[in-house]
Amino acid sequence: MLAIIGGSGLTQLSTLEVLRREVARTPYGEPSGALTFGRLAGREVVFLARHGYGHTIPPHRVNYRANIWALKNAGADSIVSVASVGGIRRDCVPGALVVPDQILDYTWGRAHTFSDRIDTLVRHIDFTIPYDEGVRCRIFRAAREAGVEMIDGAVYAATQGPRLETAAEIDRFERDGADLVGMTGMPEAALARELELPYAAINVVSNYAAGRETSAQNVHFECIEQVLQEAMLRVRNVLAHICADCK
Ligand code: HPA
């Protein structure tokens, strides 16, 4: 069963035929909300709103461990994460959909591993290729079928938030090699790897990153909502095709 984690602009999957909602308990506390089980294009999926269904949980307070653990425990065998980002690279313009292939992690103080007991063997995961290539391919195949354009490959910089960045921070991220900036990609991706859940992301560029183009002086929040609304129509379409393609 595919799991979909929705971020800003996707707290609900209106195209989902809801079958049941389940409040999950985990050894790591409570997930962001009840797991929503439903059918999309005739396939069972489980959906979780990362920031809660009322969008009240800030990025640094999301219980990423509980979310990933609950999805695995519910029978998810792969995860597609949807999250909005700021665009740094020239082609990552507002409205673009990007499937990243690398990560830079600037977050701090988040519960970022399941391996944090001092009385069990330390487990190191390989994270050279942080996103699962199989899930990435499923996204691209679905996008092609849906006639939706997706950018293949970008370096995602995970920042702490909830504030946006300074222009100098974006310059630094770019020097480091970042193409996109967002607040929720980590530790989510690493935790999925720890639980051996194939994971990939669809990043929706909602704005130019701080200091760039129309964000030269400030980020225009009033435009973000509109960009996300339109872009999420395309994302929902792609998600339905991913499900339709499921064996
Ligand atoms: N920075 C960080 N996270 C974001 C942004 C941004 O500009 N836009 C959407 N999520």
mmCIF file with all atom_site columns, N, CA and C and ligand atoms in Angstrom, residues 8 83-87 156-157 159 161 163-165 170 181-184 204-210 219 224, ligand 1:
data_model
loop_
_atom_site.group_PDB
_atom_site.id
_atom_site.type_symbol
_atom_site.label_atom_id
_atom_site.label_alt_id
_atom_site.label_comp_id
_atom_site.label_asym_id
_atom_site.label_entity_id
_atom_site.label_seq_id
_atom_site.pdbx_PDB_ins_code
_atom_site.Cartn_x
_atom_site.Cartn_y
_atom_site.Cartn_z
_atom_site.occupancy
_atom_site.B_iso_or_equiv
_atom_site.pdbx_formal_charge
_atom_site.auth_seq_id
_atom_site.auth_comp_id
_atom_site.auth_asym_id
_atom_site.auth_atom_id
_atom_site.pdbx_PDB_model_num
ATOM   1  N N  . SER A 1 8   ? 2.019  21.561 3.127  1.00 0.00 ? 8   SER A N  1
ATOM   2  C CA . SER A 1 8   ? 1.276  22.802 2.903  1.00 0.00 ? 8   SER A CA 1
ATOM   3  C C  . SER A 1 8   ? 0.593  22.735 1.540  1.00 0.00 ? 8   SER A C  1
ATOM   4  N N  . ALA A 1 83  ? 5.675  18.254 -0.602 1.00 0.00 ? 83  ALA A N  1
ATOM   5  C CA . ALA A 1 83  ? 6.056  19.380 0.250  1.00 0.00 ? 83  ALA A CA 1
ATOM   6  C C  . ALA A 1 83  ? 6.351  20.604 -0.601 1.00 0.00 ? 83  ALA A C  1
ATOM   7  N N  . SER A 1 84  ? 5.987  21.762 -0.083 1.00 0.00 ? 84  SER A N  1
ATOM   8  C CA . SER A 1 84  ? 6.290  22.998 -0.810 1.00 0.00 ? 84  SER A CA 1
ATOM   9  C C  . SER A 1 84  ? 7.708  23.447 -0.474 1.00 0.00 ? 84  SER A C  1
ATOM   10 N N  . VAL A 1 85  ? 8.309  24.158 -1.399 1.00 0.00 ? 85  VAL A N  1
ATOM   11 C CA . VAL A 1 85  ? 9.701  24.600 -1.253 1.00 0.00 ? 85  VAL A CA 1
ATOM   12 C C  . VAL A 1 85  ? 9.887  25.979 -1.861 1.00 0.00 ? 85  VAL A C  1
ATOM   13 N N  . GLY A 1 86  ? 10.996 26.607 -1.513 1.00 0.00 ? 86  GLY A N  1
ATOM   14 C CA . GLY A 1 86  ? 11.436 27.804 -2.194 1.00 0.00 ? 86  GLY A CA 1
ATOM   15 C C  . GLY A 1 86  ? 12.405 27.400 -3.300 1.00 0.00 ? 86  GLY A C  1
ATOM   16 N N  . GLY A 1 87  ? 12.356 28.098 -4.424 1.00 0.00 ? 87  GLY A N  1
ATOM   17 C CA . GLY A 1 87  ? 13.215 27.756 -5.555 1.00 0.00 ? 87  GLY A CA 1
ATOM   18 C C  . GLY A 1 87  ? 14.498 28.573 -5.550 1.00 0.00 ? 87  GLY A C  1
ATOM   19 N N  . TYR A 1 156 ? 17.925 19.215 -2.415 1.00 0.00 ? 156 TYR A N  1
ATOM   20 C CA . TYR A 1 156 ? 16.974 19.799 -1.461 1.00 0.00 ? 156 TYR A CA 1
ATOM   21 C C  . TYR A 1 156 ? 17.716 20.179 -0.196 1.00 0.00 ? 156 TYR A C  1
ATOM   22 N N  . ALA A 1 157 ? 17.635 21.433 0.182  1.00 0.00 ? 157 ALA A N  1
ATOM   23 C CA . ALA A 1 157 ? 18.218 21.876 1.453  1.00 0.00 ? 157 ALA A CA 1
ATOM   24 C C  . ALA A 1 157 ? 17.121 21.922 2.506  1.00 0.00 ? 157 ALA A C  1
ATOM   25 N N  . THR A 1 159 ? 15.897 23.124 5.959  1.00 0.00 ? 159 THR A N  1
ATOM   26 C CA . THR A 1 159 ? 16.221 24.176 6.910  1.00 0.00 ? 159 THR A CA 1
ATOM   27 C C  . THR A 1 159 ? 15.253 24.102 8.094  1.00 0.00 ? 159 THR A C  1
ATOM   28 N N  . GLY A 1 161 ? 13.393 26.423 9.907  1.00 0.00 ? 161 GLY A N  1
ATOM   29 C CA . GLY A 1 161 ? 12.118 27.132 9.983  1.00 0.00 ? 161 GLY A CA 1
ATOM   30 C C  . GLY A 1 161 ? 11.780 27.465 11.429 1.00 0.00 ? 161 GLY A C  1
ATOM   31 N N  . ARG A 1 163 ? 10.743 30.268 10.398 1.00 0.00 ? 163 ARG A N  1
ATOM   32 C CA . ARG A 1 163 ? 10.972 31.499 9.627  1.00 0.00 ? 163 ARG A CA 1
ATOM   33 C C  . ARG A 1 163 ? 11.561 31.144 8.263  1.00 0.00 ? 163 ARG A C  1
ATOM   34 N N  . LEU A 1 164 ? 11.369 32.016 7.294  1.00 0.00 ? 164 LEU A N  1
ATOM   35 C CA . LEU A 1 164 ? 12.059 31.849 6.019  1.00 0.00 ? 164 LEU A CA 1
ATOM   36 C C  . LEU A 1 164 ? 13.509 32.303 6.189  1.00 0.00 ? 164 LEU A C  1
ATOM   37 N N  . GLU A 1 165 ? 14.305 32.130 5.140  1.00 0.00 ? 165 GLU A N  1
ATOM   38 C CA . GLU A 1 165 ? 15.735 32.354 5.239  1.00 0.00 ? 165 GLU A CA 1
ATOM   39 C C  . GLU A 1 165 ? 16.101 33.812 4.964  1.00 0.00 ? 165 GLU A C  1
ATOM   40 N N  . ILE A 1 170 ? 20.424 31.895 1.766  1.00 0.00 ? 170 ILE A N  1
ATOM   41 C CA . ILE A 1 170 ? 20.146 31.258 0.469  1.00 0.00 ? 170 ILE A CA 1
ATOM   42 C C  . ILE A 1 170 ? 21.413 31.249 -0.391 1.00 0.00 ? 170 ILE A C  1
ATOM   43 N N  . VAL A 1 181 ? 14.807 24.858 -1.260 1.00 0.00 ? 181 VAL A N  1
ATOM   44 C CA . VAL A 1 181 ? 14.884 24.931 0.200  1.00 0.00 ? 181 VAL A CA 1
ATOM   45 C C  . VAL A 1 181 ? 13.491 24.676 0.785  1.00 0.00 ? 181 VAL A C  1
ATOM   46 N N  . GLY A 1 182 ? 13.480 23.810 1.791  1.00 0.00 ? 182 GLY A N  1
ATOM   47 C CA . GLY A 1 182 ? 12.228 23.480 2.460  1.00 0.00 ? 182 GLY A CA 1
ATOM   48 C C  . GLY A 1 182 ? 12.494 23.145 3.915  1.00 0.00 ? 182 GLY A C  1
ATOM   49 N N  . MET A 1 183 ? 11.425 22.944 4.683  1.00 0.00 ? 183 MET A N  1
ATOM   50 C CA . MET A 1 183 ? 11.598 22.794 6.133  1.00 0.00 ? 183 MET A CA 1
ATOM   51 C C  . MET A 1 183 ? 11.274 21.403 6.664  1.00 0.00 ? 183 MET A C  1
ATOM   52 N N  . THR A 1 184 ? 10.769 20.514 5.801  1.00 0.00 ? 184 THR A N  1
ATOM   53 C CA . THR A 1 184 ? 10.260 19.249 6.348  1.00 0.00 ? 184 THR A CA 1
ATOM   54 C C  . THR A 1 184 ? 10.878 17.988 5.745  1.00 0.00 ? 184 THR A C  1
ATOM   55 N N  . VAL A 1 204 ? 6.887  21.089 -4.520 1.00 0.00 ? 204 VAL A N  1
ATOM   56 C CA . VAL A 1 204 ? 6.146  22.105 -5.253 1.00 0.00 ? 204 VAL A CA 1
ATOM   57 C C  . VAL A 1 204 ? 6.789  23.451 -4.939 1.00 0.00 ? 204 VAL A C  1
ATOM   58 N N  . VAL A 1 205 ? 7.323  24.097 -5.956 1.00 0.00 ? 205 VAL A N  1
ATOM   59 C CA . VAL A 1 205 ? 7.953  25.399 -5.722 1.00 0.00 ? 205 VAL A CA 1
ATOM   60 C C  . VAL A 1 205 ? 6.843  26.439 -5.535 1.00 0.00 ? 205 VAL A C  1
ATOM   61 N N  . SER A 1 206 ? 6.761  26.999 -4.336 1.00 0.00 ? 206 SER A N  1
ATOM   62 C CA . SER A 1 206 ? 5.679  27.956 -4.051 1.00 0.00 ? 206 SER A CA 1
ATOM   63 C C  . SER A 1 206 ? 6.153  29.395 -4.173 1.00 0.00 ? 206 SER A C  1
ATOM   64 N N  . ASN A 1 207 ? 7.470  29.587 -4.165 1.00 0.00 ? 207 ASN A N  1
ATOM   65 C CA . ASN A 1 207 ? 8.012  30.956 -4.210 1.00 0.00 ? 207 ASN A CA 1
ATOM   66 C C  . ASN A 1 207 ? 9.485  30.902 -4.591 1.00 0.00 ? 207 ASN A C  1
ATOM   67 N N  . TYR A 1 208 ? 9.997  32.025 -5.110 1.00 0.00 ? 208 TYR A N  1
ATOM   68 C CA . TYR A 1 208 ? 11.448 32.142 -5.242 1.00 0.00 ? 208 TYR A CA 1
ATOM   69 C C  . TYR A 1 208 ? 12.021 32.231 -3.832 1.00 0.00 ? 208 TYR A C  1
ATOM   70 N N  . ALA A 1 209 ? 13.163 31.595 -3.614 1.00 0.00 ? 209 ALA A N  1
ATOM   71 C CA . ALA A 1 209 ? 13.808 31.661 -2.302 1.00 0.00 ? 209 ALA A CA 1
ATOM   72 C C  . ALA A 1 209 ? 14.216 33.109 -1.998 1.00 0.00 ? 209 ALA A C  1
ATOM   73 N N  . ALA A 1 210 ? 14.411 33.377 -0.724 1.00 0.00 ? 210 ALA A N  1
ATOM   74 C CA . ALA A 1 210 ? 14.717 34.747 -0.265 1.00 0.00 ? 210 ALA A CA 1
ATOM   75 C C  . ALA A 1 210 ? 15.882 35.357 -1.039 1.00 0.00 ? 210 ALA A C  1
ATOM   76 N N  . VAL A 1 219 ? 9.682  37.864 0.587  1.00 0.00 ? 219 VAL A N  1
ATOM   77 C CA . VAL A 1 219 ? 8.867  36.792 -0.001 1.00 0.00 ? 219 VAL A CA 1
ATOM   78 C C  . VAL A 1 219 ? 7.405  37.218 0.083  1.00 0.00 ? 219 VAL A C  1
ATOM   79 N N  . ILE A 1 224 ? 1.751  32.894 -2.531 1.00 0.00 ? 224 ILE A N  1
ATOM   80 C CA . ILE A 1 224 ? 2.081  31.477 -2.304 1.00 0.00 ? 224 ILE A CA 1
ATOM   81 C C  . ILE A 1 224 ? 0.836  30.605 -2.376 1.00 0.00 ? 224 ILE A C  1
HETATM 82 N N1 . HPA B 2 .   ? 12.032 28.441 2.408  1.00 0.00 ? 1   HPA B N1 1
HETATM 83 C C1 . HPA B 2 .   ? 11.857 27.372 3.203  1.00 0.00 ? 1   HPA B C1 1
HETATM 84 N N2 . HPA B 2 .   ? 10.793 26.588 3.126  1.00 0.00 ? 1   HPA B N2 1
HETATM 85 C C2 . HPA B 2 .   ? 9.863  26.886 2.208  1.00 0.00 ? 1   HPA B C2 1
HETATM 86 C C3 . HPA B 2 .   ? 9.981  27.995 1.358  1.00 0.00 ? 1   HPA B C3 1
HETATM 87 C C4 . HPA B 2 .   ? 11.127 28.807 1.460  1.00 0.00 ? 1   HPA B C4 1
HETATM 88 O O1 . HPA B 2 .   ? 11.299 29.821 0.745  1.00 0.00 ? 1   HPA B O1 1
HETATM 89 N N3 . HPA B 2 .   ? 8.874  28.015 0.568  1.00 0.00 ? 1   HPA B N3 1
HETATM 90 C C5 . HPA B 2 .   ? 8.117  26.957 0.941  1.00 0.00 ? 1   HPA B C5 1
HETATM 91 N N4 . HPA B 2 .   ? 8.711  26.250 1.917  1.00 0.00 ? 1   HPA B N4 1
#
